[in-house]
mmCIF file of C-alpha atoms in Angstrom:
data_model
loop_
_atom_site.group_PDB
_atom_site.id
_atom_site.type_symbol
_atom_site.label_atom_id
_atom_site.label_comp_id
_atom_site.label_asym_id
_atom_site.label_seq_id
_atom_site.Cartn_x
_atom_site.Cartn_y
_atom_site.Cartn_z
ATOM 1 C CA UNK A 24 2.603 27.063 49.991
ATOM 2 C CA UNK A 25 -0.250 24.768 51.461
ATOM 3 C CA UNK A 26 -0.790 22.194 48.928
ATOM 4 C CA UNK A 27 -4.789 22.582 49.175
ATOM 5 C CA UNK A 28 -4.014 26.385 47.715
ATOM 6 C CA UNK A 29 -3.766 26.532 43.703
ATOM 7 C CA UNK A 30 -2.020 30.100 43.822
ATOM 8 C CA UNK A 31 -0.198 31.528 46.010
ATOM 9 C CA UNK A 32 1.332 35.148 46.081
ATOM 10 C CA UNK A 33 4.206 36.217 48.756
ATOM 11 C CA UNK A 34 5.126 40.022 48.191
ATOM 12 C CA UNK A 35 4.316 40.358 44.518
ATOM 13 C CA UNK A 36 5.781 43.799 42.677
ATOM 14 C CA UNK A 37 4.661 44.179 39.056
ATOM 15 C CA UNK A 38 5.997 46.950 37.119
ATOM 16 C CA UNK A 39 4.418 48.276 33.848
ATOM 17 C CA UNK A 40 6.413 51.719 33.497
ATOM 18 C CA UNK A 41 5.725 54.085 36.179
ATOM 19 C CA UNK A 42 3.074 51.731 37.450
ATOM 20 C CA UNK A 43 3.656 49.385 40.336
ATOM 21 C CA UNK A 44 1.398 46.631 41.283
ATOM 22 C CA UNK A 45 2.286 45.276 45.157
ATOM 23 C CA UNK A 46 0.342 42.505 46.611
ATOM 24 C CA UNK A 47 1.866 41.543 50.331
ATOM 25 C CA UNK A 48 0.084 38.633 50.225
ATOM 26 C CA UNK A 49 -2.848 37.150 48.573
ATOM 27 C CA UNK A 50 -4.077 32.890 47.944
ATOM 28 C CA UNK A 51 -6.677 31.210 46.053
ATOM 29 C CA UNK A 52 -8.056 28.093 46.687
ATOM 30 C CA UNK A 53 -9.918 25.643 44.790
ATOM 31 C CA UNK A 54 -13.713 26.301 44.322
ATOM 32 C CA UNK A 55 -13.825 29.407 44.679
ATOM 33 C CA UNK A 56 -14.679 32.185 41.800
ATOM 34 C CA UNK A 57 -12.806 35.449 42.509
ATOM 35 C CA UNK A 58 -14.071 38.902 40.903
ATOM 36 C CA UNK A 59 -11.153 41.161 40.247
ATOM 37 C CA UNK A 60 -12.892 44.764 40.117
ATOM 38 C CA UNK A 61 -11.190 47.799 40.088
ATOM 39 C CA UNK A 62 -11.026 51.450 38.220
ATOM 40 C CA UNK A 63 -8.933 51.277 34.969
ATOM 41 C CA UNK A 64 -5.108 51.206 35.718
ATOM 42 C CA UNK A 65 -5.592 49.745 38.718
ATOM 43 C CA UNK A 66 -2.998 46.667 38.050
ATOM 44 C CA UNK A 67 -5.651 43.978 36.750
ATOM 45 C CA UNK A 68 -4.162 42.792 33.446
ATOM 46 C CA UNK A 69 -0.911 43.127 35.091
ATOM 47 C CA UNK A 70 -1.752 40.560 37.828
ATOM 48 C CA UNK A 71 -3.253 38.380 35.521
ATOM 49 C CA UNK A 72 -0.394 38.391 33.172
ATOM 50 C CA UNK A 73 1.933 37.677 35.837
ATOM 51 C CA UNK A 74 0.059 34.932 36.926
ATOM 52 C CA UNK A 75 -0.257 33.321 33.783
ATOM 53 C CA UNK A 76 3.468 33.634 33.067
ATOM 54 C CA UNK A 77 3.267 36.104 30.442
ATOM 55 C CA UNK A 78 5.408 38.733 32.371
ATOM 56 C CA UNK A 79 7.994 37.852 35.280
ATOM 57 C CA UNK A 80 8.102 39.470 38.666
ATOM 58 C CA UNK A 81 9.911 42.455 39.834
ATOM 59 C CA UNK A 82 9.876 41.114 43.392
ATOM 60 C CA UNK A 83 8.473 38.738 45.264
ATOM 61 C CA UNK A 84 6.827 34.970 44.665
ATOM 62 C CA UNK A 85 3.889 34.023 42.620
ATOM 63 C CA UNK A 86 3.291 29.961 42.610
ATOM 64 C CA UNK A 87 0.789 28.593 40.697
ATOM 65 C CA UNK A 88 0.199 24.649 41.721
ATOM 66 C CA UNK A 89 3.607 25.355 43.584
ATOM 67 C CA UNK A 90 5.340 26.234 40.090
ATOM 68 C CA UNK A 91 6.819 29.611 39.223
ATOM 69 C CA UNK A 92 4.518 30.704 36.156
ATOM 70 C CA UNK A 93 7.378 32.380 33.941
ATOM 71 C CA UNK A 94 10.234 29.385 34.999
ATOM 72 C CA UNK A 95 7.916 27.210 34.556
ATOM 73 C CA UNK A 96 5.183 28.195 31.618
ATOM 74 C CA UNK A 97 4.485 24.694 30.623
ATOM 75 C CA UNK A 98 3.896 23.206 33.713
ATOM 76 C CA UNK A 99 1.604 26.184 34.902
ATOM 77 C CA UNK A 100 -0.644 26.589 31.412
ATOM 78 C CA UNK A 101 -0.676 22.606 31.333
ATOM 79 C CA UNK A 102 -3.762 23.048 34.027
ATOM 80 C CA UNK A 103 -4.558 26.851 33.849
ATOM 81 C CA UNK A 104 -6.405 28.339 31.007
ATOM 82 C CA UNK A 105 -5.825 32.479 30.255
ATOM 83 C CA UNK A 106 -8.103 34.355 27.982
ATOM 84 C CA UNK A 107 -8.168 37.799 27.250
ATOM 85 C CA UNK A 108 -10.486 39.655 24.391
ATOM 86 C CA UNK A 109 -6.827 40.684 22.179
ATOM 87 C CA UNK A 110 -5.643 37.347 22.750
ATOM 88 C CA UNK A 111 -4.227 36.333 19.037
ATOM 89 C CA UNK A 112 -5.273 33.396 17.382
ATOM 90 C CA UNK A 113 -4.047 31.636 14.585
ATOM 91 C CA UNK A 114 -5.543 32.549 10.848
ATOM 92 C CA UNK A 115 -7.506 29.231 10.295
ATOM 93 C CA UNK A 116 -11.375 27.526 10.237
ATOM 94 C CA UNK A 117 -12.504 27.406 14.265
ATOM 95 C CA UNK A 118 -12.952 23.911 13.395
ATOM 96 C CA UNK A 119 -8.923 23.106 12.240
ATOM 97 C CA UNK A 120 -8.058 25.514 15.113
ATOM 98 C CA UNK A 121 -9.472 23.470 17.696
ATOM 99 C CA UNK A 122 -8.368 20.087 16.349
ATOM 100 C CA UNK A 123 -4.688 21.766 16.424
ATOM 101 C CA UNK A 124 -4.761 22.950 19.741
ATOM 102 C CA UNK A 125 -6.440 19.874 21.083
ATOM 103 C CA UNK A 126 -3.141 18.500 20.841
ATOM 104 C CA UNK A 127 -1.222 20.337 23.382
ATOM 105 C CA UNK A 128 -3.338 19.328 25.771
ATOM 106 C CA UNK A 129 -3.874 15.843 27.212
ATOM 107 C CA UNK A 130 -7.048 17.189 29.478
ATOM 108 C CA UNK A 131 -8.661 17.806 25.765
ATOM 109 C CA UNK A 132 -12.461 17.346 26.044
ATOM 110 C CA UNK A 133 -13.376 17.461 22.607
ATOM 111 C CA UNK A 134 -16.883 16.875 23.918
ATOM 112 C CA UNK A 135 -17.040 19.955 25.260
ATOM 113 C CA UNK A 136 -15.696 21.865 22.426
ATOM 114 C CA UNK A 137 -18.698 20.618 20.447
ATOM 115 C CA UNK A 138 -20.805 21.805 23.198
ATOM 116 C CA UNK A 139 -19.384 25.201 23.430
ATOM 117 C CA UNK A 140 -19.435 25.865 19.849
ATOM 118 C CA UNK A 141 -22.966 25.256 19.644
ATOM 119 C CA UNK A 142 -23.853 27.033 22.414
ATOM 120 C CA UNK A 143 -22.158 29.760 21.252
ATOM 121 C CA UNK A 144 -23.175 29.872 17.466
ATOM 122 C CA UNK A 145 -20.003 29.291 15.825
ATOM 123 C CA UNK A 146 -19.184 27.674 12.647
ATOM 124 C CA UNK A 147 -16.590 25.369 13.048
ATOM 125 C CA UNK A 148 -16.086 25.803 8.893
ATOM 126 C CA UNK A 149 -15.623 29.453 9.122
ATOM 127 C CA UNK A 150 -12.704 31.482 9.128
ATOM 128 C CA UNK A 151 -11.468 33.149 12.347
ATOM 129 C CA UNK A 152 -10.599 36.459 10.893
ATOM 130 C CA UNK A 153 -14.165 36.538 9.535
ATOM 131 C CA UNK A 154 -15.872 36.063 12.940
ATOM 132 C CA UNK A 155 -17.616 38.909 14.632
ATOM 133 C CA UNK A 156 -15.755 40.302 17.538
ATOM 134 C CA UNK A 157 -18.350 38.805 19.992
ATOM 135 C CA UNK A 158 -18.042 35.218 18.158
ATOM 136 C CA UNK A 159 -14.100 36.097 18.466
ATOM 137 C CA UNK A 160 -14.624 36.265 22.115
ATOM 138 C CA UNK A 161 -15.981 33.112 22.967
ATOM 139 C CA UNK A 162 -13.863 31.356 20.590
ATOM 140 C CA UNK A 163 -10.984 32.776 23.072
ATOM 141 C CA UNK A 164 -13.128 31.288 26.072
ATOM 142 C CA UNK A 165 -13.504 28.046 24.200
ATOM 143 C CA UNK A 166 -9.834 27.868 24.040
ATOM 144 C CA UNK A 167 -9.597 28.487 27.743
ATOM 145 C CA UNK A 168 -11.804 26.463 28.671
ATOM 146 C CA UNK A 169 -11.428 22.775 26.014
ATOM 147 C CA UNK A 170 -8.832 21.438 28.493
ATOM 148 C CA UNK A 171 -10.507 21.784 31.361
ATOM 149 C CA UNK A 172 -8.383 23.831 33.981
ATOM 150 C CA UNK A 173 -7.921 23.528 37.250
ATOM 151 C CA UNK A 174 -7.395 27.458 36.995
ATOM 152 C CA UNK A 175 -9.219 29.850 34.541
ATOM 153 C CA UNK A 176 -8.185 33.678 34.548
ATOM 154 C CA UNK A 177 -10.308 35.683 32.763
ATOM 155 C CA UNK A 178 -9.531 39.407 31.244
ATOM 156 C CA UNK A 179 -12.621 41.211 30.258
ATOM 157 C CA UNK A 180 -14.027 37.789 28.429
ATOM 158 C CA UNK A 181 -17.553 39.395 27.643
ATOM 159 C CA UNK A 182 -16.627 42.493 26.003
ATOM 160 C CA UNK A 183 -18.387 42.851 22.604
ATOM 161 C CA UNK A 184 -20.927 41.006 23.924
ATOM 162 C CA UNK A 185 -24.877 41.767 24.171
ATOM 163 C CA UNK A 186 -27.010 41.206 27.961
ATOM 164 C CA UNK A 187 -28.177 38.136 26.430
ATOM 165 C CA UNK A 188 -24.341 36.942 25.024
ATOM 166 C CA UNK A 189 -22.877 37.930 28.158
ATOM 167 C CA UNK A 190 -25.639 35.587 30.390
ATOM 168 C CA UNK A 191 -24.887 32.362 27.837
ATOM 169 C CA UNK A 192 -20.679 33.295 28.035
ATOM 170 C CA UNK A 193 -20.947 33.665 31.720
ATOM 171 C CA UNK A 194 -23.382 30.680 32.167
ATOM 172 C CA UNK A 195 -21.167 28.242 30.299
ATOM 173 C CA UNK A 196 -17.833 29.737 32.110
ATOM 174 C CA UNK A 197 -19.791 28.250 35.867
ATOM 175 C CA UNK A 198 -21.160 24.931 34.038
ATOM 176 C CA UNK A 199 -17.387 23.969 33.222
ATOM 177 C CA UNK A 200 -16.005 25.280 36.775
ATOM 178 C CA UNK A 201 -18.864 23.640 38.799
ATOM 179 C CA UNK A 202 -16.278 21.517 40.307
ATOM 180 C CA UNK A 203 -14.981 22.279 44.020
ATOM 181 C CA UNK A 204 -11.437 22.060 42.724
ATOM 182 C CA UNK A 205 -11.606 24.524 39.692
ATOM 183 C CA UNK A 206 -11.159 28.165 40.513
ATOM 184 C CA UNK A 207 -11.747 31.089 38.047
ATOM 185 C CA UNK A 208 -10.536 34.943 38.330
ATOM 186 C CA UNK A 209 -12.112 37.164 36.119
ATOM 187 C CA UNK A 210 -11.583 40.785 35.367
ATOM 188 C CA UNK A 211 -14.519 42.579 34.103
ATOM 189 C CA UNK A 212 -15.785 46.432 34.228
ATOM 190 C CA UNK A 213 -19.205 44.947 34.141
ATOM 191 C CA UNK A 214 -19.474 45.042 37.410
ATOM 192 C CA UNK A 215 -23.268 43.386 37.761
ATOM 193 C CA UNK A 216 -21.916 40.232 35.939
ATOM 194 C CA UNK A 217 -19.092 40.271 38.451
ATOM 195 C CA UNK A 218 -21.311 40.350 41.137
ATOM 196 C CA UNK A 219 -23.645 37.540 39.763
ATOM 197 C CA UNK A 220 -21.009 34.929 39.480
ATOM 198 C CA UNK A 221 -17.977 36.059 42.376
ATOM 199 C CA UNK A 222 -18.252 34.440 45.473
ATOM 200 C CA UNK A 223 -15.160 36.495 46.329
ATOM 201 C CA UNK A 224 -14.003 39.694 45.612
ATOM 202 C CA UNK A 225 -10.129 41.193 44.848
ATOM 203 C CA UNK A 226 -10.422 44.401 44.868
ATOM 204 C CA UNK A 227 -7.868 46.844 43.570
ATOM 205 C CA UNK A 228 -6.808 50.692 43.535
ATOM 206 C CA UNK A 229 -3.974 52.626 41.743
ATOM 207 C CA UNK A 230 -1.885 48.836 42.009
ATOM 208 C CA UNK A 231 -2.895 48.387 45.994
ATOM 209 C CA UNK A 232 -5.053 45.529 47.908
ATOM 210 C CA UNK A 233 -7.936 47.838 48.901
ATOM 211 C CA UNK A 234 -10.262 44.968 49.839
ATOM 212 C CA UNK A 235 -10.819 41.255 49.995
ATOM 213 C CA UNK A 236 -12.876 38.101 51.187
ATOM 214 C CA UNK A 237 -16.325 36.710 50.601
ATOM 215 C CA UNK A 238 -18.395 38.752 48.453
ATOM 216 C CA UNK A 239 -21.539 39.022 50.262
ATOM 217 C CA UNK A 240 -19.187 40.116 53.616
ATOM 218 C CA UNK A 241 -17.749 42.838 51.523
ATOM 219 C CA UNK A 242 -20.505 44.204 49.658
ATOM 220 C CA UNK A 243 -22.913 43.665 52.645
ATOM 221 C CA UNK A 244 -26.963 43.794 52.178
ATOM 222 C CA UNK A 245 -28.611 46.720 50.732
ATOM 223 C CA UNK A 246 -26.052 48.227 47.918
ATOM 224 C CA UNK A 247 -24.539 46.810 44.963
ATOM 225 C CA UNK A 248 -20.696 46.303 44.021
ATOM 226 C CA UNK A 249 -20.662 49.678 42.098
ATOM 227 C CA UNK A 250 -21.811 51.165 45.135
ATOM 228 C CA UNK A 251 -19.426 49.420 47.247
ATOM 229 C CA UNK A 252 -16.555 50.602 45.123
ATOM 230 C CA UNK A 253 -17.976 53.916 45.309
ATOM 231 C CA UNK A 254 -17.488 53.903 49.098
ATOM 232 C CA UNK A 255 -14.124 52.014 49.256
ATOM 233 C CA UNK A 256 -12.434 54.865 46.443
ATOM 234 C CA UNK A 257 -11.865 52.089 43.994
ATOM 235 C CA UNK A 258 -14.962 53.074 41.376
ATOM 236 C CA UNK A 259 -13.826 54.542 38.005
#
C-alpha cells in the first residue's frame, strides 16, 4: 500500500447471499470526494460496510490507513467516520449523546458539534427518539463527522431530507472535509447532489467496477450523471 493512499483494495469479494461484490482493484487518496452511484443492488452498502469493518471479506485485501478494518475496528474507526440513515443511536437528549460519545474520541471538536447542531436545527435538550427522521439524519452526520476523520463514508446521508436540507447537509459535509488530506465516499440515489460535490466517480453494476476516475472525464460536457449511467447500463 503507498502510504500517501488512505484505502486501499487488492481483489475484494463481498458476499451478501447470492450477491457477490468483486473489486480487482480500487485506491483512494486523500482529498479527494468519491461519488459511489449505482442502480439498487449494485454492491454499495456492501462496500461501504466492508470498509468500515462492519462485515469481513470473502477474499481479497481491504486496508484502510494500512489496517485491516474488521482485525482492526478500533484502529480504522479511530480516524474514519461511517454514517448511514438506519444507523442506531442510543435512547438519550442529542445533547448527553454527544457529550458521551465525545469521549471515544480524542480528535473530539466539540466546537464543531455546537456548530453543526445549530446549523442543523437541533435541540441538544431533546430526545432522540422524538426527532424527525430528517433531524435523525444529521444527528447521524454529526456523529460522523465531531471527530474529524481523515475518512468519511457516507450511505444515503440526505434521505428524508428536503432540496433546501439536503444543500445545508451536503454544504456542511465539504466545510469539514475542505482539507487536502480528508477524503469522503458517499452513496446517494440523488444523483444531482452526487454530481455537485464528487470530484470522482465509483461507479457500480450488479457488484462489478463499470467505471471510474475524475468526474468531469467520465461524465464528459453536455449530459448529466443520470444520463451517463443511462449510457454505461448502470441507471436504475
Amino acid at each position: 500500500m503507498n502510504p500517501s493512499e488512505l484505502i486501499r483494495i487488492e481483489g475484494l469479494v463481498l458476499r451478501r447471499g447470492t450477491f457477490r461484490l468483486n473489486i480487482p482493484s480500487w485506491s483512494l487518496a486523500p482529498g479527494q470526494v468519491i461519488g459511489l452511484v449505482g442502480p439498487n443492488g449494485a454492491g454499495k452498502t456492501t462496500l461501504l460496510e466492508g470498509l468500515a469493518g462492519l462485515r469481513p471479506l470473502d477474499g481479497g485485501t481491504a486496508r484502510v490507513f494500512g489496517m485491516d478494518p474488521w482485525t482492526d475496528p478500533a484502529g480504522v474507526r479511530s480516524s474514519l467516520g461511517f454514517m448511514s440513515d438506519d444507523m442506531p443511536l442510543f435512547a438519550m437528549k442529542a445533547g448527553p449523546l454527544m457529550e458521551m460519545l465525545s469521549g471515544y474520541y480524542p480528535t473530539w471538536d466539540a466546537e464543531l458539534v455546537r456548530d453543526l447542531m445549530d446549523r442543523f436545527r437541533i435541540d441538544p435538550g431533546k430526545q432522540v427518539g422524538r426527532l424527525s427522521k430528517g433531524q435523525g439524519t444529521r444527528l447521524r452526520l454529526i456523529t460522523a463527522m465531531a471527530f474529524r476523520p481523515r475518512v468519511l463514508l457516507l450511505d444515503e446521508p440526505a434521505a428524508g431530507l428536503d432540496l433546501a436540507g439536503r444543500r445545508t447537509l451536503l454544504d456542511a459535509v465539504l466545510d469539514v472535509v475542505r482539507d487536502p488530506e480528508r477524503s469522503v465516499m458517499i452513496s446517494s440515489h440523488l444523483l444531482a447532489d452526487v454530481e455537485r460535490i464528487a470530484d470522482h466517480l465509483l461507479v457500480l453494476d450488479q457488484g462489478r467496477v463499470v467505471q471510474e476516475g475524475r468526474t468531469d472525464s467520465l461524465i464528459g460536457d453536455g449530459r448529466t450523471l443520470e444520463e451517463a449511467l443511462l449510457a454505461w447500463g448502470a441507471a436504475g
